[in-house]
mmCIF file of C-alpha atoms in Angstrom:
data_model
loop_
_atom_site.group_PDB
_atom_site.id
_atom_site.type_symbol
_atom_site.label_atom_id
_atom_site.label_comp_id
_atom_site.label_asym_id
_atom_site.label_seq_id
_atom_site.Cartn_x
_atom_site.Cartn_y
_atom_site.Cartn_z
ATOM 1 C CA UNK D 41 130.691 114.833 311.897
ATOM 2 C CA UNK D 42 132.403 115.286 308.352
ATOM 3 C CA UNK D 43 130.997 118.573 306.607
ATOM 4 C CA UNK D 44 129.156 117.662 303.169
ATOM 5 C CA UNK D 45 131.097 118.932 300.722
ATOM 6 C CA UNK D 46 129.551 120.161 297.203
ATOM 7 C CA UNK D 47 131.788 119.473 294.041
ATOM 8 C CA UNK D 48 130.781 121.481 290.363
ATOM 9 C CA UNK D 49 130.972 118.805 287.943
ATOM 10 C CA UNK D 50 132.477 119.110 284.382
ATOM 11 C CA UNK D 51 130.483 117.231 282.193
ATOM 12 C CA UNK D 52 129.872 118.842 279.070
ATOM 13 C CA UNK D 53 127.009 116.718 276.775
ATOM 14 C CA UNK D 54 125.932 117.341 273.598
ATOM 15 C CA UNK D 55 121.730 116.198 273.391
ATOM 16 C CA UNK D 56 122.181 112.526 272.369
ATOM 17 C CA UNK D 57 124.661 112.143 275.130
ATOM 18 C CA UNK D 58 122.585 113.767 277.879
ATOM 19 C CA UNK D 59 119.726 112.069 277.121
ATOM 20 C CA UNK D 60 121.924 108.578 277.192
ATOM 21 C CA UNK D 61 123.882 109.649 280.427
ATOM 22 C CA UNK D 62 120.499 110.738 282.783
ATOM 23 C CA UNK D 63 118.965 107.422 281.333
ATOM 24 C CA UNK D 64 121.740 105.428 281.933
ATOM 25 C CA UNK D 65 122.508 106.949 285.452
ATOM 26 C CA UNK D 66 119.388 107.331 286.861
ATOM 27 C CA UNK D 67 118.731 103.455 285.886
ATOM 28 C CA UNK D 68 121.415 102.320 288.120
ATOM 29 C CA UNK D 69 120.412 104.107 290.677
ATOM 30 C CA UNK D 70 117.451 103.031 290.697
ATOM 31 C CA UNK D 71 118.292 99.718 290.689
ATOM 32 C CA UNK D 72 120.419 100.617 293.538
ATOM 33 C CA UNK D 73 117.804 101.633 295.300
ATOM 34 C CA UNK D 74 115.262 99.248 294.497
ATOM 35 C CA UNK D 75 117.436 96.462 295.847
ATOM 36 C CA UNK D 76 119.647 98.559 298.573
ATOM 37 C CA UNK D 77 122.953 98.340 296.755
ATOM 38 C CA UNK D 78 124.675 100.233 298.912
ATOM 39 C CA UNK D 79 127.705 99.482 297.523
ATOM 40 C CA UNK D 80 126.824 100.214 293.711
ATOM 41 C CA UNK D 81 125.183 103.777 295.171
ATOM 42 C CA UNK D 82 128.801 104.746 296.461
ATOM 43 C CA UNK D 83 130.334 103.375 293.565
ATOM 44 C CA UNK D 84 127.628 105.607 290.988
ATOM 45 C CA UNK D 85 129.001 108.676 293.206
ATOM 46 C CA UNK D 86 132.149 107.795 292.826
ATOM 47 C CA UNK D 87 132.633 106.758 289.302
ATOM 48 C CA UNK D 88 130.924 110.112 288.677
ATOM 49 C CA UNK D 89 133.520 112.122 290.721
ATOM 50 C CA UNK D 90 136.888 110.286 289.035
ATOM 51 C CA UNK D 91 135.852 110.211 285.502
ATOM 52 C CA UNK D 92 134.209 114.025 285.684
ATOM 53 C CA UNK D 93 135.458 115.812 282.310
ATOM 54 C CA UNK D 94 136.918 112.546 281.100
ATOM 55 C CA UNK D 95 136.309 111.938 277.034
ATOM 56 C CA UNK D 96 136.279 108.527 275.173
ATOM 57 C CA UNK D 97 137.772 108.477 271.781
ATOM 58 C CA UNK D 98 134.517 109.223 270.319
ATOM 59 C CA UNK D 99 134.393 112.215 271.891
ATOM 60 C CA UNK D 100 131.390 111.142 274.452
ATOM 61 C CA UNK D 101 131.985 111.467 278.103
ATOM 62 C CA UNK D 102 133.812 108.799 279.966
ATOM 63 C CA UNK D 103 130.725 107.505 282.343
ATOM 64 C CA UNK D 104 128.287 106.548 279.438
ATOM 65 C CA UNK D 105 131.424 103.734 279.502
ATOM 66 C CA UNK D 106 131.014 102.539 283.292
ATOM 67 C CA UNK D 107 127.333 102.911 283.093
ATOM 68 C CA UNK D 108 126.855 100.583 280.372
ATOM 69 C CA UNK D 109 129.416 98.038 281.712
ATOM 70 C CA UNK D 110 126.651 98.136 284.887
ATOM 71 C CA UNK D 111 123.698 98.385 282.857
ATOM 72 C CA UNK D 112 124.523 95.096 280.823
ATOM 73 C CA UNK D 113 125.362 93.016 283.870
ATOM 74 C CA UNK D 114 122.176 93.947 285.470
ATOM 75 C CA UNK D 115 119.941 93.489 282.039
ATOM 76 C CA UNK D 116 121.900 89.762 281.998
ATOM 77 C CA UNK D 117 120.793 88.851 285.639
ATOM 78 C CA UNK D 118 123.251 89.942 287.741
ATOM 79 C CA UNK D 119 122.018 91.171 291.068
ATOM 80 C CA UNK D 120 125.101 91.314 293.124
ATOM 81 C CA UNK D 121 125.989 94.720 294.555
ATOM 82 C CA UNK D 122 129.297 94.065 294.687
ATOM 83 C CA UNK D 123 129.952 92.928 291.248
ATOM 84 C CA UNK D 124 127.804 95.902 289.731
ATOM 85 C CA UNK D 125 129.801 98.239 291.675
ATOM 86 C CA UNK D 126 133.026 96.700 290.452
ATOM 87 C CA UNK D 127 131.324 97.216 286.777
ATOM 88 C CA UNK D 128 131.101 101.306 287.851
ATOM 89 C CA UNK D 129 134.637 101.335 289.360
ATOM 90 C CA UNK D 130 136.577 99.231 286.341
ATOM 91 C CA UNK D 131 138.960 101.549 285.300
ATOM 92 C CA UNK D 132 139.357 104.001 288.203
ATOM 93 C CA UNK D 133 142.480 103.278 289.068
ATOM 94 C CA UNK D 134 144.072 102.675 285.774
ATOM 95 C CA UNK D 135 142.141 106.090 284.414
ATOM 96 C CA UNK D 136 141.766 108.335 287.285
ATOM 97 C CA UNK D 137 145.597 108.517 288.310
ATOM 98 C CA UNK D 138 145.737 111.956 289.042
ATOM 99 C CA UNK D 139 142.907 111.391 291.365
ATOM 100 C CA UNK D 140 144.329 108.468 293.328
ATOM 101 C CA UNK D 141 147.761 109.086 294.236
ATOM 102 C CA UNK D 142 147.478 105.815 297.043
ATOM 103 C CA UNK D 143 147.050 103.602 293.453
ATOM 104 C CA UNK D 144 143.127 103.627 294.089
ATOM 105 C CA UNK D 145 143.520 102.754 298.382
ATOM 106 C CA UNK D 146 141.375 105.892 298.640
ATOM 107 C CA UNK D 147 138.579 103.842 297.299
ATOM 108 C CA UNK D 148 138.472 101.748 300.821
ATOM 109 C CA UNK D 149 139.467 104.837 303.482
ATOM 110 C CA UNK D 150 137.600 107.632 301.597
ATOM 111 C CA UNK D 151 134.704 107.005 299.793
ATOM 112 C CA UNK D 152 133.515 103.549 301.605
ATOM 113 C CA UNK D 153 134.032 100.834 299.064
ATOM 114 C CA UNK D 154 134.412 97.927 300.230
ATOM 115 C CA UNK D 155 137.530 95.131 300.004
ATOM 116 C CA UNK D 156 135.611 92.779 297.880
ATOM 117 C CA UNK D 157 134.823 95.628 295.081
ATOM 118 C CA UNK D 158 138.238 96.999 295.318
ATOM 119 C CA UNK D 159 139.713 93.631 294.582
ATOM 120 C CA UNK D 160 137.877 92.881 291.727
ATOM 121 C CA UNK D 161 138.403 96.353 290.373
ATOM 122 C CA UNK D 162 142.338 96.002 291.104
ATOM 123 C CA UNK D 163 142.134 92.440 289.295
ATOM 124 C CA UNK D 164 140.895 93.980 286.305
ATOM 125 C CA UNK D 165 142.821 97.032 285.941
ATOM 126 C CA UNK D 166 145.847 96.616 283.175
ATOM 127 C CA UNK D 167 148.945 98.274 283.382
ATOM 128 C CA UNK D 168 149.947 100.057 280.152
ATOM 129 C CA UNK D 169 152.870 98.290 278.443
ATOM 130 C CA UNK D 170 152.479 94.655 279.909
ATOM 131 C CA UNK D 171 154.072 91.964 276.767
ATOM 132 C CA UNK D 172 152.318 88.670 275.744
ATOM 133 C CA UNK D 173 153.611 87.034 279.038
ATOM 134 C CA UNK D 174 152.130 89.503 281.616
ATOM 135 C CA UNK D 175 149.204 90.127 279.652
ATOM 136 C CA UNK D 176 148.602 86.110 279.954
ATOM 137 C CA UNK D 177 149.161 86.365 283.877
ATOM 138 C CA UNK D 178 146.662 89.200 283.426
ATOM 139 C CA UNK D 179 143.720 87.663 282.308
ATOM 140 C CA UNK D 180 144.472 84.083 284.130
ATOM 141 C CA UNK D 181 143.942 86.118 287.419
ATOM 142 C CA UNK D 182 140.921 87.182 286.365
ATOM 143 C CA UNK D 183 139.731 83.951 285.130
ATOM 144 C CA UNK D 184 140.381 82.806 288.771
ATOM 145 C CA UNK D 185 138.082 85.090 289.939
ATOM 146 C CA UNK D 186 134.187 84.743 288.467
ATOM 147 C CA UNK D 187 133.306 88.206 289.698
ATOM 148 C CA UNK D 188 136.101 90.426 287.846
ATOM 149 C CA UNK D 189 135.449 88.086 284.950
ATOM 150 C CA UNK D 190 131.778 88.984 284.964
ATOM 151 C CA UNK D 191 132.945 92.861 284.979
ATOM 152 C CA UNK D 192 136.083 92.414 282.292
ATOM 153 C CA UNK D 193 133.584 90.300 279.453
ATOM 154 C CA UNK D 194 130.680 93.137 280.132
ATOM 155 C CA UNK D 195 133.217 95.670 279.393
ATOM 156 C CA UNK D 196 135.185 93.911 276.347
ATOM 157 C CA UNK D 197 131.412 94.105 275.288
ATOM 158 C CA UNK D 198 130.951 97.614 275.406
#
């Protein structure tokens, strides 16, 4: 049996932003709950642990970001676990580097997430740097795919 391990988290809020973040997170899990997302409930846990001491621009932490991507899916119908745990993972992989040295494999063989959500995340995550062509094969992949563009308009939104 793996030994629970306890990780100290980072997150520094100012009042506004605490208020916002417990809100925010402790709506999506209870959605998760309510309907047995299991894979959104991994996916809260782990968006938490990659984007811990993360900053936006603005200066508010990172996972107000992922949360809100999830939170406007859900308040716009979506009830697919999958999807809303693609909306919590988005940009894992393209902002949690140093985190995921396997390019974001670790999602799959550590933490439990499963192909479809990794897909969709991989699908949406941009490389840095990409010209007008690649940017064009970009987004037609995701077009292709209804659930990553669910997750890319809800966080153009945001």
């Amino acid at each position: 049996m793996k030994e629970k391990q306890i990780i100290k988290m980072n997150e520094e809020f100012n009042k506004e932003d605490k208020m916002m973040y417990n809100n925010s997170y402790m709506f999506i899990k209870g959605v998760a709950v309510a309907h047995n997302f299991e894979q959104t409930l991994i996916a809260l846990a782990v968006a938490r642990r990659m984007h811990d001491g993360q900053k936006r621009k603005d200066g508010a932490p990172y996972l107000l970001h992922p949360l809100k991507v999830c939170s406007t899916l859900y308040n716009y119908g979506v009830r697919e676990d999958n999807i809303l745990a693609a909306a919590l993972l988005h940009d894992v992989i393209e902002d949690c580097q140093d985190k995921l040295p396997l390019g974001g494999k670790e999602l799959i063989s550590e933490y439990g997430i499963c192909q479809e959500v990794y897909d969709i995340v991989l699908l949406v995550t941009k490389e840095s740097g990409l010209d007008d062509y690649e940017l064009s094969v970009y987004f037609d992949k995701i077009k292709r795919n209804p659930k990553a563009l669910l997750v890319k308009l809800a966080d153009r939104l945001h």
